[in-house]
PDB file of C-alpha atoms and ligand atoms in Angstrom:
ATOM      1  CA  MET L   1      29.630  71.874 -32.939  1.00 49.00           C
ATOM      2  CA  ALA L   2      28.952  68.897 -30.693  1.00 51.00           C
ATOM      3  CA  LYS L   3      29.271  69.513 -26.966  1.00 50.00           C
ATOM      4  CA  PRO L   4      32.504  67.982 -25.614  1.00 51.00           C
ATOM      5  CA  HIS L   5      31.940  64.978 -23.407  1.00 50.00           C
ATOM      6  CA  SER L   6      32.389  65.978 -19.780  1.00 55.00           C
ATOM      7  CA  THR L   7      35.273  63.566 -19.165  1.00 81.00           C
ATOM      8  CA  ILE L   8      37.159  64.228 -22.386  1.00 94.00           C
ATOM      9  CA  HIS L   9      39.632  67.054 -22.868  1.00 97.00           C
ATOM     10  CA  PRO L  10      38.511  69.443 -25.642  1.00 98.00           C
ATOM     11  CA  ILE L  11      41.560  68.616 -27.824  1.00 98.00           C
ATOM     12  CA  ILE L  12      40.780  64.892 -27.549  1.00 98.00           C
ATOM     13  CA  HIS L  13      37.115  65.501 -28.261  1.00 98.00           C
ATOM     14  CA  ALA L  14      37.838  67.684 -31.303  1.00 98.00           C
ATOM     15  CA  ALA L  15      40.151  65.010 -32.732  1.00 98.00           C
ATOM     16  CA  GLY L  16      38.180  61.909 -31.812  1.00 98.00           C
ATOM     17  CA  ALA L  17      34.620  63.125 -32.334  1.00 98.00           C
ATOM     18  CA  GLU L  18      35.036  65.788 -35.020  1.00 97.00           C
ATOM     19  CA  GLN L  19      38.250  64.667 -36.733  1.00 97.00           C
ATOM     20  CA  ARG L  20      39.828  68.078 -36.174  1.00 98.00           C
ATOM     21  CA  HIS L  21      43.551  68.445 -35.527  1.00 98.00           C
ATOM     22  CA  PRO L  22      44.844  70.999 -33.008  1.00 98.00           C
ATOM     23  CA  ALA L  23      45.899  74.412 -34.338  1.00 97.00           C
ATOM     24  CA  TRP L  24      49.527  73.613 -33.465  1.00 97.00           C
ATOM     25  CA  ALA L  25      49.683  70.508 -35.678  1.00 98.00           C
ATOM     26  CA  VAL L  26      52.462  70.561 -38.297  1.00 98.00           C
ATOM     27  CA  MET L  27      51.710  67.986 -40.987  1.00 97.00           C
ATOM     28  CA  SER L  28      51.554  67.678 -44.749  1.00 97.00           C
ATOM     29  CA  ASP L  29      48.114  67.016 -46.279  1.00 97.00           C
ATOM     30  CA  ARG L  30      49.231  63.481 -47.005  1.00 97.00           C
ATOM     31  CA  ARG L  31      50.172  62.978 -43.346  1.00 98.00           C
ATOM     32  CA  ARG L  32      46.816  64.403 -42.212  1.00 98.00           C
ATOM     33  CA  ARG L  33      44.990  61.856 -44.340  1.00 98.00           C
ATOM     34  CA  HIS L  34      47.223  59.104 -42.883  1.00 98.00           C
ATOM     35  CA  THR L  35      46.192  60.126 -39.347  1.00 98.00           C
ATOM     36  CA  GLU L  36      42.528  60.127 -40.370  1.00 98.00           C
ATOM     37  CA  ARG L  37      42.822  56.610 -41.765  1.00 98.00           C
ATOM     38  CA  VAL L  38      44.606  55.419 -38.614  1.00 98.00           C
ATOM     39  CA  GLY L  39      41.801  57.026 -36.596  1.00 98.00           C
ATOM     40  CA  GLU L  40      39.187  55.279 -38.712  1.00 98.00           C
ATOM     41  CA  LEU L  41      40.762  51.874 -38.081  1.00 98.00           C
ATOM     42  CA  LEU L  42      40.865  52.538 -34.334  1.00 98.00           C
ATOM     43  CA  TRP L  43      37.245  53.732 -34.395  1.00 98.00           C
ATOM     44  CA  GLU L  44      36.257  50.556 -36.230  1.00 98.00           C
ATOM     45  CA  TRP L  45      38.142  48.157 -33.909  1.00 97.00           C
ATOM     46  CA  SER L  46      36.835  49.961 -30.859  1.00 96.00           C
ATOM     47  CA  GLY L  47      33.303  49.558 -32.173  1.00 96.00           C
ATOM     48  CA  VAL L  48      33.777  45.834 -32.851  1.00 95.00           C
ATOM     49  CA  LEU L  49      35.148  45.469 -29.313  1.00 94.00           C
ATOM     50  CA  GLY L  50      31.941  46.987 -27.960  1.00 94.00           C
ATOM     51  CA  HIS L  51      33.455  50.096 -26.416  1.00 94.00           C
ATOM     52  CA  GLY L  52      31.227  52.990 -25.363  1.00 96.00           C
ATOM     53  CA  THR L  53      31.269  56.354 -27.121  1.00 97.00           C
ATOM     54  CA  THR L  54      33.831  57.983 -24.809  1.00 96.00           C
ATOM     55  CA  LYS L  55      36.354  55.211 -25.345  1.00 96.00           C
ATOM     56  CA  ARG L  56      35.758  55.154 -29.094  1.00 97.00           C
ATOM     57  CA  ILE L  57      36.424  58.926 -29.203  1.00 98.00           C
ATOM     58  CA  ARG L  58      39.671  58.464 -27.241  1.00 98.00           C
ATOM     59  CA  TRP L  59      40.785  55.682 -29.583  1.00 98.00           C
ATOM     60  CA  ARG L  60      40.096  57.687 -32.757  1.00 98.00           C
ATOM     61  CA  ALA L  61      41.778  60.743 -31.195  1.00 98.00           C
ATOM     62  CA  ALA L  62      44.977  58.723 -30.709  1.00 98.00           C
ATOM     63  CA  GLY L  63      44.994  58.086 -34.458  1.00 98.00           C
ATOM     64  CA  LEU L  64      44.322  61.707 -35.388  1.00 98.00           C
ATOM     65  CA  LEU L  65      46.930  63.081 -32.990  1.00 98.00           C
ATOM     66  CA  HIS L  66      49.827  60.613 -33.115  1.00 98.00           C
ATOM     67  CA  ASP L  67      51.671  62.334 -35.986  1.00 98.00           C
ATOM     68  CA  ALA L  68      50.476  65.893 -35.250  1.00 98.00           C
ATOM     69  CA  LEU L  69      54.076  67.122 -34.976  1.00 98.00           C
ATOM     70  CA  LYS L  70      55.561  64.912 -37.675  1.00 98.00           C
ATOM     71  CA  GLY L  71      56.393  67.944 -39.821  1.00 97.00           C
ATOM     72  CA  GLU L  72      58.108  69.902 -37.050  1.00 97.00           C
ATOM     73  CA  SER L  73      61.922  70.018 -36.902  1.00 96.00           C
ATOM     74  CA  PRO L  74      63.784  67.866 -34.343  1.00 94.00           C
ATOM     75  CA  LYS L  75      65.543  71.043 -33.205  1.00 94.00           C
ATOM     76  CA  THR L  76      62.192  72.484 -32.120  1.00 95.00           C
ATOM     77  CA  LEU L  77      60.845  69.206 -30.740  1.00 95.00           C
ATOM     78  CA  ARG L  78      63.788  67.986 -28.650  1.00 93.00           C
ATOM     79  CA  PRO L  79      63.540  70.618 -25.878  1.00 91.00           C
ATOM     80  CA  GLU L  80      59.773  70.045 -25.670  1.00 90.00           C
ATOM     81  CA  VAL L  81      60.128  66.390 -24.708  1.00 90.00           C
ATOM     82  CA  VAL L  82      59.776  66.337 -20.936  1.00 82.00           C
ATOM     83  CA  ASP L  83      58.769  62.720 -20.260  1.00 80.00           C
ATOM     84  CA  LEU L  84      61.981  61.011 -21.424  1.00 80.00           C
ATOM     85  CA  ASP L  85      65.220  60.939 -19.474  1.00 76.00           C
ATOM     86  CA  ASP L  86      67.272  60.307 -22.589  1.00 78.00           C
ATOM     87  CA  ALA L  87      65.608  62.625 -25.130  1.00 76.00           C
ATOM     88  CA  GLU L  88      69.038  63.881 -26.168  1.00 80.00           C
ATOM     89  CA  GLU L  89      69.873  60.418 -27.467  1.00 81.00           C
ATOM     90  CA  TRP L  90      66.677  59.845 -29.430  1.00 83.00           C
ATOM     91  CA  PRO L  91      66.926  60.054 -33.234  1.00 86.00           C
ATOM     92  CA  GLY L  92      65.151  63.122 -34.572  1.00 90.00           C
ATOM     93  CA  SER L  93      62.741  61.005 -36.614  1.00 90.00           C
ATOM     94  CA  LEU L  94      61.254  59.485 -33.427  1.00 91.00           C
ATOM     95  CA  LEU L  95      60.781  62.712 -31.468  1.00 94.00           C
ATOM     96  CA  HIS L  96      57.366  63.659 -32.907  1.00 96.00           C
ATOM     97  CA  GLY L  97      55.606  61.052 -30.707  1.00 97.00           C
ATOM     98  CA  PRO L  98      57.013  62.046 -27.301  1.00 96.00           C
ATOM     99  CA  ALA L  99      56.874  65.745 -28.259  1.00 96.00           C
ATOM    100  CA  CYS L 100      53.179  65.455 -29.119  1.00 97.00           C
ATOM    101  CA  ALA L 101      52.487  63.686 -25.814  1.00 97.00           C
ATOM    102  CA  SER L 102      54.375  66.435 -23.956  1.00 96.00           C
ATOM    103  CA  ARG L 103      52.399  69.130 -25.740  1.00 96.00           C
ATOM    104  CA  LEU L 104      49.099  67.416 -24.944  1.00 97.00           C
ATOM    105  CA  ARG L 105      50.122  67.031 -21.310  1.00 96.00           C
ATOM    106  CA  ALA L 106      51.049  70.731 -21.153  1.00 95.00           C
ATOM    107  CA  ALA L 107      47.579  71.526 -22.519  1.00 96.00           C
ATOM    108  CA  GLY L 108      45.992  69.600 -19.650  1.00 97.00           C
ATOM    109  CA  VAL L 109      45.465  66.129 -21.125  1.00 97.00           C
ATOM    110  CA  ASP L 110      46.037  63.570 -18.337  1.00 96.00           C
ATOM    111  CA  ASP L 111      44.868  60.406 -20.108  1.00 96.00           C
ATOM    112  CA  GLU L 112      47.991  58.295 -19.444  1.00 95.00           C
ATOM    113  CA  PRO L 113      47.178  55.308 -21.706  1.00 95.00           C
ATOM    114  CA  LEU L 114      46.541  57.727 -24.577  1.00 97.00           C
ATOM    115  CA  LEU L 115      49.697  59.774 -23.871  1.00 97.00           C
ATOM    116  CA  THR L 116      51.837  56.605 -23.707  1.00 96.00           C
ATOM    117  CA  ALA L 117      50.251  55.332 -26.926  1.00 97.00           C
ATOM    118  CA  ILE L 118      51.109  58.552 -28.781  1.00 98.00           C
ATOM    119  CA  ALA L 119      54.573  58.992 -27.251  1.00 96.00           C
ATOM    120  CA  HIS L 120      55.703  55.492 -28.211  1.00 96.00           C
ATOM    121  CA  HIS L 121      53.741  54.692 -31.356  1.00 97.00           C
ATOM    122  CA  THR L 122      56.961  54.164 -33.325  1.00 95.00           C
ATOM    123  CA  THR L 123      59.015  52.330 -30.690  1.00 94.00           C
ATOM    124  CA  GLY L 124      56.444  50.250 -28.812  1.00 96.00           C
ATOM    125  CA  HIS L 125      56.500  50.238 -24.997  1.00 94.00           C
ATOM    126  CA  SER L 126      56.146  47.674 -22.233  1.00 91.00           C
ATOM    127  CA  ASP L 127      53.625  49.985 -20.530  1.00 90.00           C
ATOM    128  CA  PHE L 128      51.235  49.873 -23.483  1.00 91.00           C
ATOM    129  CA  ARG L 129      47.625  49.164 -22.635  1.00 88.00           C
ATOM    130  CA  ALA L 130      45.223  48.035 -25.336  1.00 93.00           C
ATOM    131  CA  LEU L 131      45.120  51.540 -26.855  1.00 96.00           C
ATOM    132  CA  GLY L 132      48.909  51.701 -27.211  1.00 96.00           C
ATOM    133  CA  GLN L 133      48.978  48.313 -28.874  1.00 95.00           C
ATOM    134  CA  ALA L 134      46.062  49.277 -31.129  1.00 97.00           C
ATOM    135  CA  LEU L 135      47.745  52.502 -32.289  1.00 98.00           C
ATOM    136  CA  TYR L 136      51.034  50.649 -32.897  1.00 98.00           C
ATOM    137  CA  MET L 137      49.128  48.242 -35.156  1.00 98.00           C
ATOM    138  CA  ALA L 138      46.771  50.730 -36.838  1.00 98.00           C
ATOM    139  CA  ASP L 139      49.684  53.019 -37.756  1.00 98.00           C
ATOM    140  CA  TYR L 140      51.231  50.081 -39.622  1.00 98.00           C
ATOM    141  CA  LEU L 141      48.028  48.645 -41.087  1.00 98.00           C
ATOM    142  CA  GLU L 142      46.135  51.690 -42.366  1.00 98.00           C
ATOM    143  CA  PRO L 143      45.147  51.041 -45.989  1.00 97.00           C
ATOM    144  CA  GLY L 144      46.984  54.039 -47.482  1.00 97.00           C
ATOM    145  CA  ARG L 145      50.427  52.598 -46.688  1.00 96.00           C
ATOM    146  CA  ARG L 146      52.526  51.559 -49.662  1.00 93.00           C
ATOM    147  CA  GLY L 147      53.998  48.097 -49.863  1.00 93.00           C
ATOM    148  CA  LEU L 148      52.849  44.779 -48.391  1.00 93.00           C
ATOM    149  CA  VAL L 149      49.341  45.608 -49.623  1.00 96.00           C
ATOM    150  CA  PRO L 150      47.915  42.040 -49.511  1.00 97.00           C
ATOM    151  CA  GLU L 151      49.663  41.304 -46.204  1.00 96.00           C
ATOM    152  CA  ARG L 152      48.308  44.450 -44.574  1.00 97.00           C
ATOM    153  CA  ALA L 153      44.815  43.675 -45.879  1.00 98.00           C
ATOM    154  CA  GLU L 154      44.996  40.200 -44.363  1.00 98.00           C
ATOM    155  CA  TRP L 155      46.204  41.571 -41.013  1.00 98.00           C
ATOM    156  CA  ARG L 156      43.333  44.096 -41.044  1.00 98.00           C
ATOM    157  CA  ARG L 157      40.904  41.294 -41.797  1.00 98.00           C
ATOM    158  CA  ARG L 158      42.094  39.421 -38.685  1.00 97.00           C
ATOM    159  CA  MET L 159      41.740  42.478 -36.427  1.00 96.00           C
ATOM    160  CA  PRO L 160      40.643  42.957 -33.730  1.00 94.00           C
ATOM    161  CA  ARG L 161      39.697  39.266 -33.312  1.00 92.00           C
ATOM    162  CA  ASP L 162      43.244  37.866 -33.561  1.00 92.00           C
ATOM    163  CA  TRP L 163      44.809  40.696 -31.567  1.00 91.00           C
ATOM    164  CA  TYR L 164      47.807  39.190 -29.831  1.00 89.00           C
ATOM    165  CA  ALA L 165      48.984  37.125 -32.814  1.00 90.00           C
ATOM    166  CA  VAL L 166      48.719  40.119 -35.169  1.00 95.00           C
ATOM    167  CA  LEU L 167      50.545  42.318 -32.664  1.00 94.00           C
ATOM    168  CA  GLY L 168      53.400  39.794 -32.543  1.00 93.00           C
ATOM    169  CA  GLU L 169      53.582  39.539 -36.335  1.00 96.00           C
ATOM    170  CA  ILE L 170      53.646  43.317 -36.783  1.00 97.00           C
ATOM    171  CA  ALA L 171      56.303  43.772 -34.104  1.00 96.00           C
ATOM    172  CA  THR L 172      58.352  41.049 -35.821  1.00 96.00           C
ATOM    173  CA  ALA L 173      58.025  42.844 -39.161  1.00 95.00           C
ATOM    174  CA  LYS L 174      58.870  46.269 -37.752  1.00 95.00           C
ATOM    175  CA  ILE L 175      61.779  45.157 -35.582  1.00 95.00           C
ATOM    176  CA  GLY L 176      62.965  42.861 -38.376  1.00 94.00           C
ATOM    177  CA  THR L 177      63.339  45.910 -40.605  1.00 92.00           C
ATOM    178  CA  LEU L 178      65.612  47.520 -38.007  1.00 91.00           C
ATOM    179  CA  LEU L 179      67.727  44.366 -37.882  1.00 93.00           C
ATOM    180  CA  GLU L 180      67.971  44.112 -41.677  1.00 94.00           C
ATOM    181  CA  ARG L 181      69.130  47.699 -41.927  1.00 93.00           C
ATOM    182  CA  ARG L 182      71.495  47.337 -38.968  1.00 93.00           C
ATOM    183  CA  ILE L 183      69.701  50.145 -37.132  1.00 89.00           C
ATOM    184  CA  PRO L 184      70.187  50.111 -33.336  1.00 86.00           C
ATOM    185  CA  ILE L 185      67.144  48.878 -31.417  1.00 88.00           C
ATOM    186  CA  PRO L 186      66.037  51.391 -28.752  1.00 88.00           C
ATOM    187  CA  ALA L 187      65.960  50.008 -25.202  1.00 89.00           C
ATOM    188  CA  ILE L 188      62.242  50.795 -25.034  1.00 91.00           C
ATOM    189  CA  THR L 189      61.622  48.636 -28.104  1.00 94.00           C
ATOM    190  CA  ALA L 190      63.683  45.802 -26.627  1.00 93.00           C
ATOM    191  CA  GLY L 191      61.506  45.921 -23.489  1.00 92.00           C
ATOM    192  CA  PHE L 192      58.373  45.767 -25.628  1.00 93.00           C
ATOM    193  CA  TRP L 193      59.800  42.816 -27.559  1.00 94.00           C
ATOM    194  CA  GLN L 194      60.465  40.913 -24.315  1.00 91.00           C
ATOM    195  CA  LEU L 195      56.740  41.058 -23.565  1.00 88.00           C
ATOM    196  CA  ILE L 196      55.713  40.224 -27.119  1.00 88.00           C
ATOM    197  CA  THR L 197      57.831  37.064 -27.045  1.00 87.00           C
ATOM    198  CA  ALA L 198      56.793  35.946 -23.551  1.00 84.00           C
ATOM    199  CA  PRO L 199      55.199  32.460 -23.536  1.00 80.00           C
ATOM    200  CA  GLU L 200      52.011  33.963 -22.142  1.00 78.00           C
ATOM    201  CA  PRO L 201      50.712  37.489 -22.656  1.00 73.00           C
ATOM    202  CA  PRO L 202      51.596  39.564 -19.585  1.00 73.00           C
ATOM    203  CA  PRO L 203      48.756  40.324 -17.159  1.00 71.00           C
ATOM    204  CA  GLY L 204      46.503  42.969 -18.639  1.00 67.00           C
ATOM    205  CA  TRP L 205      47.591  42.237 -22.201  1.00 69.00           C
ATOM    206  CA  PRO L 206      44.867  41.052 -24.535  1.00 64.00           C
ATOM    207  CA  ARG L 207      45.206  37.632 -26.135  1.00 61.00           C
ATOM    208  CA  THR L 208      42.333  37.698 -28.578  1.00 60.00           C
ATOM    209  CA  GLY L 209      41.079  41.241 -28.292  1.00 57.00           C
ATOM    210  CA  PRO L 210      40.787  43.465 -25.221  1.00 58.00           C
TER     211      PRO L 210
HETATM  212 FE1  FE2 C   1      54.710  58.647 -36.383  1.00 79.47          FE
HETATM  213 FE1  FE2 C   2      51.792  57.481 -38.304  1.00 79.47          FE
END
C-alpha cells in the first residue's frame, strides 16, 4: 500500500490515491461506481488544471466520498449532522452530504474546502471554493448518468476550460428542475444562485478555470 502523504488524512488518501471507500460507507454497488466516475472526472480536471499530486488526491477523494452515506437511513443520519443549525428541517434525501462531512470531521479530517464540497454537493453553497464547484459539476456530469447524454458529453468536453459558464448552466438545469417540480428551494441553494447570477464572478471564484 502506498504511504499516505504527510499532509493528507488517511481516509482522504485511501479514497483519493487508492480509490478505497471507508469501512463505514453505506452504498449500493451502482452508487460506488458512480462515486468512482465522479472521482475520475475530478482527477482529470485537476490534472488539466496543473494541480500537484496532493491536490489531485484531495479532488478525487471528494468524488469517492461524497455519497459514502447515501444508503444510510435519514433516521440514522439526522442526529449525526453537527454542522447545520437547521438539520431538523432538511429533507432526508439531502442529509447524506452533511452527515458524511460530519463523520469525516469526527475522524479528524479538517480540510474545510473538501468538507464544504461534500456537505453541500446537492444544494450548492456560497462558500464553495473551486473544489466545491468542481464536485457539484462532476456529480452531475459523470458519464454513467442517465438522460441528457449528449448535453452532458458536451458539458464535459468544455470542462475545465469553460468553468464558470458550465457551472452557471448546470446550476440553471438543477435549480430549474426544482422549479418545474414545485420543490422548495433551500436557502443555501438560493445563496449559491445569487453568486452564480452575479454580473461578475465573486472574488475567488474561477471564471475560466481555477
Ligand atoms: Fe449525493
Ligand atoms: Fe453523487
